[in-house]
mmCIF file of C-alpha atoms in Angstrom:
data_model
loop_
_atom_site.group_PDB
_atom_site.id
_atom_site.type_symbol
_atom_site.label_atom_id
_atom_site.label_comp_id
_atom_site.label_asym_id
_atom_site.label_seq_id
_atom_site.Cartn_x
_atom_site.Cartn_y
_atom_site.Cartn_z
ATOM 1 C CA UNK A 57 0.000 0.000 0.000
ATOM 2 C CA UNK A 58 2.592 2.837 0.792
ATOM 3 C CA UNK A 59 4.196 1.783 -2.912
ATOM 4 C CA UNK A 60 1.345 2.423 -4.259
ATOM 5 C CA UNK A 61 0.679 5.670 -2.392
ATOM 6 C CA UNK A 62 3.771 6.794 -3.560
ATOM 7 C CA UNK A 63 3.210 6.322 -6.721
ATOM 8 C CA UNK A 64 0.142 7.928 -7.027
ATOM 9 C CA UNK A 65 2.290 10.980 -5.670
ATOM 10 C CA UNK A 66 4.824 10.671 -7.997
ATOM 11 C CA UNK A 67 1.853 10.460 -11.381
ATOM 12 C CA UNK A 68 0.372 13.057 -9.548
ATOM 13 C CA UNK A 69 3.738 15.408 -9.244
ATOM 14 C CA UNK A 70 4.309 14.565 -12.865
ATOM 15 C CA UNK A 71 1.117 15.926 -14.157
ATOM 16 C CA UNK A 72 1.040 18.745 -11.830
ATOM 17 C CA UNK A 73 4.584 19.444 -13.685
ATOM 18 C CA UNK A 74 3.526 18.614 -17.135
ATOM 19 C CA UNK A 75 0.287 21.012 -17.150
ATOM 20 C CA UNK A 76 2.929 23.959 -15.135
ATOM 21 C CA UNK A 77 5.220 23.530 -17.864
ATOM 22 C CA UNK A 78 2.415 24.244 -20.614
ATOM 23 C CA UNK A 79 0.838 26.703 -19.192
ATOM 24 C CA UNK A 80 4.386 28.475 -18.606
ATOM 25 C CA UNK A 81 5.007 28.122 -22.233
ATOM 26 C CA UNK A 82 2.019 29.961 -23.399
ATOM 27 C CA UNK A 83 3.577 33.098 -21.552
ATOM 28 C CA UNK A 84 6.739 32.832 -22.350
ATOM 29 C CA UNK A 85 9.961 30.770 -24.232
ATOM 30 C CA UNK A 86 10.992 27.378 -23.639
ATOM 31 C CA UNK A 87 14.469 28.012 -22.697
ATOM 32 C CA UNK A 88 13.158 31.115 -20.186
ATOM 33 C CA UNK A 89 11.235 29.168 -17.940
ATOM 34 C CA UNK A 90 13.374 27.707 -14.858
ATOM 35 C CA UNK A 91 13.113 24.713 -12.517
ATOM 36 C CA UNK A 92 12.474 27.182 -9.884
ATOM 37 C CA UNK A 93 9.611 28.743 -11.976
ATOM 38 C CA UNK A 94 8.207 25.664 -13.102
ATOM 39 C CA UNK A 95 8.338 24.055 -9.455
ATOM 40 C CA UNK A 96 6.994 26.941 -7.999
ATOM 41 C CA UNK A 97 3.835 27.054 -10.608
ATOM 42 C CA UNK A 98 3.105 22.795 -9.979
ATOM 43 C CA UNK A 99 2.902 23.792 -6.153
ATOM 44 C CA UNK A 100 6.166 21.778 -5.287
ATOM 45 C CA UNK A 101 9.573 22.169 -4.062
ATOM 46 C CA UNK A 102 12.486 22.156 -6.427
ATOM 47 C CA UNK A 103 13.852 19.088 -4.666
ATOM 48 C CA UNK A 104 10.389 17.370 -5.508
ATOM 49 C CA UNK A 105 10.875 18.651 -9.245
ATOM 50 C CA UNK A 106 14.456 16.426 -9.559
ATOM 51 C CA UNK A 107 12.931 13.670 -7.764
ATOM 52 C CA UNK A 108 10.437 13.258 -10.421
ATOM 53 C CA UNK A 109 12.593 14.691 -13.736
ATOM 54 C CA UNK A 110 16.253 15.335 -14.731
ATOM 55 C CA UNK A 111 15.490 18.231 -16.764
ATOM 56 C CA UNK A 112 12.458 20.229 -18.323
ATOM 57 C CA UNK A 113 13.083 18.394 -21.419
ATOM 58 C CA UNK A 114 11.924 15.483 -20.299
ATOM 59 C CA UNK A 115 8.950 17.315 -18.770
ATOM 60 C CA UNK A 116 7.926 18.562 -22.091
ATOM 61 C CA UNK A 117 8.768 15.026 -23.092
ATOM 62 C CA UNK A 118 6.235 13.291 -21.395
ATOM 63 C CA UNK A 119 3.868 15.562 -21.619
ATOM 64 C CA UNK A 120 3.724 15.499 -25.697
ATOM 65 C CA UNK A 121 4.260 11.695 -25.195
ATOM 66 C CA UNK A 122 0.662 11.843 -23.148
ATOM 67 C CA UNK A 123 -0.743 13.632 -26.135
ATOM 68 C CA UNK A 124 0.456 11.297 -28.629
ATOM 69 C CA UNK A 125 0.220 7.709 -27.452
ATOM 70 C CA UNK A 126 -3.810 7.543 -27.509
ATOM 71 C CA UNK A 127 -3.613 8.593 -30.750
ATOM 72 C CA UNK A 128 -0.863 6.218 -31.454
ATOM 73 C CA UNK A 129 -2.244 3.185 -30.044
ATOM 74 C CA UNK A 130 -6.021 3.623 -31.725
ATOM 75 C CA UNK A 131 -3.518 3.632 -34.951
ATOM 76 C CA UNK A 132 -2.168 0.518 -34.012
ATOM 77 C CA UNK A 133 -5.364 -1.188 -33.248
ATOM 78 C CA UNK A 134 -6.732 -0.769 -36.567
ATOM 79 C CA UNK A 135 -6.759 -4.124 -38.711
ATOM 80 C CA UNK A 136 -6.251 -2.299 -42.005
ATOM 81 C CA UNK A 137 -3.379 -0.072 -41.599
ATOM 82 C CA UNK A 138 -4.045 1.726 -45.270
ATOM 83 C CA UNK A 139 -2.363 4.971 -45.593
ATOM 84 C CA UNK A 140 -5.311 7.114 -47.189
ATOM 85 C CA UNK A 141 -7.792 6.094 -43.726
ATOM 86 C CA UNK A 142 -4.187 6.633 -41.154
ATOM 87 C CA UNK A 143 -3.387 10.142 -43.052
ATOM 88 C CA UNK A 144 -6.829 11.298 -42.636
ATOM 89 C CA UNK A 145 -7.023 10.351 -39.066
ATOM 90 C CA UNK A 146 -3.965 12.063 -38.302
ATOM 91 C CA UNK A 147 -4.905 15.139 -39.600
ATOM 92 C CA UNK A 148 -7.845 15.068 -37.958
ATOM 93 C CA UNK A 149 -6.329 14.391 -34.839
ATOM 94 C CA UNK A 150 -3.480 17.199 -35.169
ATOM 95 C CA UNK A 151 -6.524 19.543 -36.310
ATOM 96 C CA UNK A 152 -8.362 18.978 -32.943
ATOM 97 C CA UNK A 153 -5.342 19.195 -30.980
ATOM 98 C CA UNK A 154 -2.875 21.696 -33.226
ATOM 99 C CA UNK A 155 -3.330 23.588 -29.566
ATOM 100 C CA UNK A 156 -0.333 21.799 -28.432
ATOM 101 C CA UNK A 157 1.696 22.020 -31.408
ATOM 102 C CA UNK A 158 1.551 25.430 -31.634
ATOM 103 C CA UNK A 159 2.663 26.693 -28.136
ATOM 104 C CA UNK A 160 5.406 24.200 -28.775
ATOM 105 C CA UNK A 161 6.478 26.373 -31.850
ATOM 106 C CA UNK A 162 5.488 30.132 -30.430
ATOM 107 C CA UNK A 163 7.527 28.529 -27.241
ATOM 108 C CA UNK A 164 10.361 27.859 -29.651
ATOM 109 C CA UNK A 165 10.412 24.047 -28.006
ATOM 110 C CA UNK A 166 10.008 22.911 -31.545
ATOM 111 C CA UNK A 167 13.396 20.629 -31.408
ATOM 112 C CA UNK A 168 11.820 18.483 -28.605
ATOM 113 C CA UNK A 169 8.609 18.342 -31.028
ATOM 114 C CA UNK A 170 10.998 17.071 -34.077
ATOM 115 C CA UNK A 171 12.765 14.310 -31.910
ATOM 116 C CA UNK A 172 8.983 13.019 -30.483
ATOM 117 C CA UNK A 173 7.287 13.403 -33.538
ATOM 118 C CA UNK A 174 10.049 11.661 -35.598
ATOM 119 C CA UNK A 175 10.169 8.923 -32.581
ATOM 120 C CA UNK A 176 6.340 8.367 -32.998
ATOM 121 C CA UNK A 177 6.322 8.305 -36.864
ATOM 122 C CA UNK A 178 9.738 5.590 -36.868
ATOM 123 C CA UNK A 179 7.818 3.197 -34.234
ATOM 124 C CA UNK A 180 4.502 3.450 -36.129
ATOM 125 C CA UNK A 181 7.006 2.379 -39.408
ATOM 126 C CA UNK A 182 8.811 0.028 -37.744
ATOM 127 C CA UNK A 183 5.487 -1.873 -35.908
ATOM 128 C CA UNK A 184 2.881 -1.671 -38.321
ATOM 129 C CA UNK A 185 3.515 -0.770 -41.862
ATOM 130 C CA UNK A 186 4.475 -3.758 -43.637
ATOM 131 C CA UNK A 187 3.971 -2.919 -47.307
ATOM 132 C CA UNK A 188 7.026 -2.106 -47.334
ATOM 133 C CA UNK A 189 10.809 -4.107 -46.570
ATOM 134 C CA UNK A 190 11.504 -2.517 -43.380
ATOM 135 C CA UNK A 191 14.686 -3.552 -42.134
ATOM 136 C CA UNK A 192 18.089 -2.232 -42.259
ATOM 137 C CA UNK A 193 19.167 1.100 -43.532
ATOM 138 C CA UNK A 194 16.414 1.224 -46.134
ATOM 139 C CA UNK A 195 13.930 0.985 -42.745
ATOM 140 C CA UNK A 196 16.293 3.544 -41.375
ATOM 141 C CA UNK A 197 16.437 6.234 -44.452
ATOM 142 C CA UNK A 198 12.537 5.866 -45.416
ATOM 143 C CA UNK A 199 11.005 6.568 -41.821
ATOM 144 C CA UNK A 200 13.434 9.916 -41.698
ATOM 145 C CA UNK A 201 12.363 10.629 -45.539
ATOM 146 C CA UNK A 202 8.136 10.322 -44.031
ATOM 147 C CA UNK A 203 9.081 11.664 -40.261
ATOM 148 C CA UNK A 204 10.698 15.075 -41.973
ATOM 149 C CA UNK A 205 7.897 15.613 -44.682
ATOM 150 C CA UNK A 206 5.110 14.808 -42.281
ATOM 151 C CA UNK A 207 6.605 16.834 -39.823
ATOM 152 C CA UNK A 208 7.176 19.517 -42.219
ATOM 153 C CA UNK A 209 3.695 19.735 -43.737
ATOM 154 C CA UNK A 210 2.412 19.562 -40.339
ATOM 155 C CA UNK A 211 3.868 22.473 -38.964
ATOM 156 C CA UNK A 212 3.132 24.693 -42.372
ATOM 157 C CA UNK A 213 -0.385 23.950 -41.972
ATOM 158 C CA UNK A 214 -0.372 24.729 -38.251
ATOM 159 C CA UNK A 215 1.727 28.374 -39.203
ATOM 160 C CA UNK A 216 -0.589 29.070 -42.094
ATOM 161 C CA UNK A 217 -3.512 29.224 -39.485
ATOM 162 C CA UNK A 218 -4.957 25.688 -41.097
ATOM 163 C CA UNK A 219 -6.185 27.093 -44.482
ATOM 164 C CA UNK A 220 -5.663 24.209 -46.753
ATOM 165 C CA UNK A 221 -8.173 21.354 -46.263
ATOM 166 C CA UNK A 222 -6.677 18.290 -44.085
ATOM 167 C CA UNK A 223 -8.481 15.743 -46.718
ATOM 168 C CA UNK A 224 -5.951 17.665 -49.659
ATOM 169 C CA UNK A 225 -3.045 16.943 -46.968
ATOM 170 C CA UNK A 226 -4.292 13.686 -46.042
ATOM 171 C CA UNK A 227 -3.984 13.034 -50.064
ATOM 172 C CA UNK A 228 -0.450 14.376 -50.106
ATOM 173 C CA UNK A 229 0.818 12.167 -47.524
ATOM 174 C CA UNK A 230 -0.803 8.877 -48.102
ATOM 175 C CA UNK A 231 0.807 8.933 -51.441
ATOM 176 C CA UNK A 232 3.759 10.028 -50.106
ATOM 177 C CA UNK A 233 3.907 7.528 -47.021
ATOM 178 C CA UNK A 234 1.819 4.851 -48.770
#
């Protein structure tokens, strides 16, 4: 039972951390905030801060992880893994929460967005798409080649205020990724 307890701390500390952290970066840059700030604005001590994280980093991590890995595992529960139906649904799913990506990029956090994004897009590669020979350096080279023009399109979309339709980008990228 006190394992427990203190574990339910410790999720609890986390997310206290994770929703300072975003909240912080709506008012100001990445790199500005401090542990000190970011402690003070979850309601506990700095000491409490490094017993739960090494760095804001992987605050920011975990909380873009959170975002991500519903979305990630309804992707990988799907029987038919088709790249026209998974392009639309991300879309869709960056539309409804483009909140998040762009305090990441007015925040200028966006190289901790790259390295998650391109992490999510790789495993989704890697586990799942298999219309394609994915091992070796061809696995390697392809993934980066659909991480960096997903990514890309993504955040031009996002910066353009979301003018072009996400079924015309959904198009683009199922061709691309397909």
């Amino acid at each position: 039972m006190p394992n427990q307890y203190r574990q339910e701390q410790k999720q609890l500390s986390q997310e206290s951390l994770q929703l300072a952290l975003f909240a912080l970066m709506r008012q100001q840059t990445f790199q500005s905030i401090t542990i000190s700030a970011l402690a003070a604005k979850a309601g506990i001590s700095r000491m409490a801060f490094y017993r739960n994280y090494p760095s804001k980093e992987a605050v920011l991590k975990d909380y873009f992880d959170a975002y991500i890995q519903p979305f990630y595992q309804f992707l990988a529960q799907l029987p038919d893994k088709q790249a026209a139906f998974i392009s639309q649904a991300y879309f869709q799913y960056v539309d409804e929460h483009s909140d998040l990506f762009e305090v990441l990029l007015k925040s200028g956090a966006e190289p901790i967005l790259n390295q998650r994004f391109t992490y999510f897009v790789t495993q989704f590669y890697r586990d799942f798409v298999k219309s394609r020979p994915f091992t070796g350096a061809y696995a390697h080279y392809y993934t980066q080649f659909v991480a960096a023009g997903l990514y890309q399109i993504t955040l031009d979309w996002i910066k353009a205020g979301k003018q072009t339709p996400r079924q015309l980008l959904a198009q683009i990228a199922a061709q691309l990724a397909g």
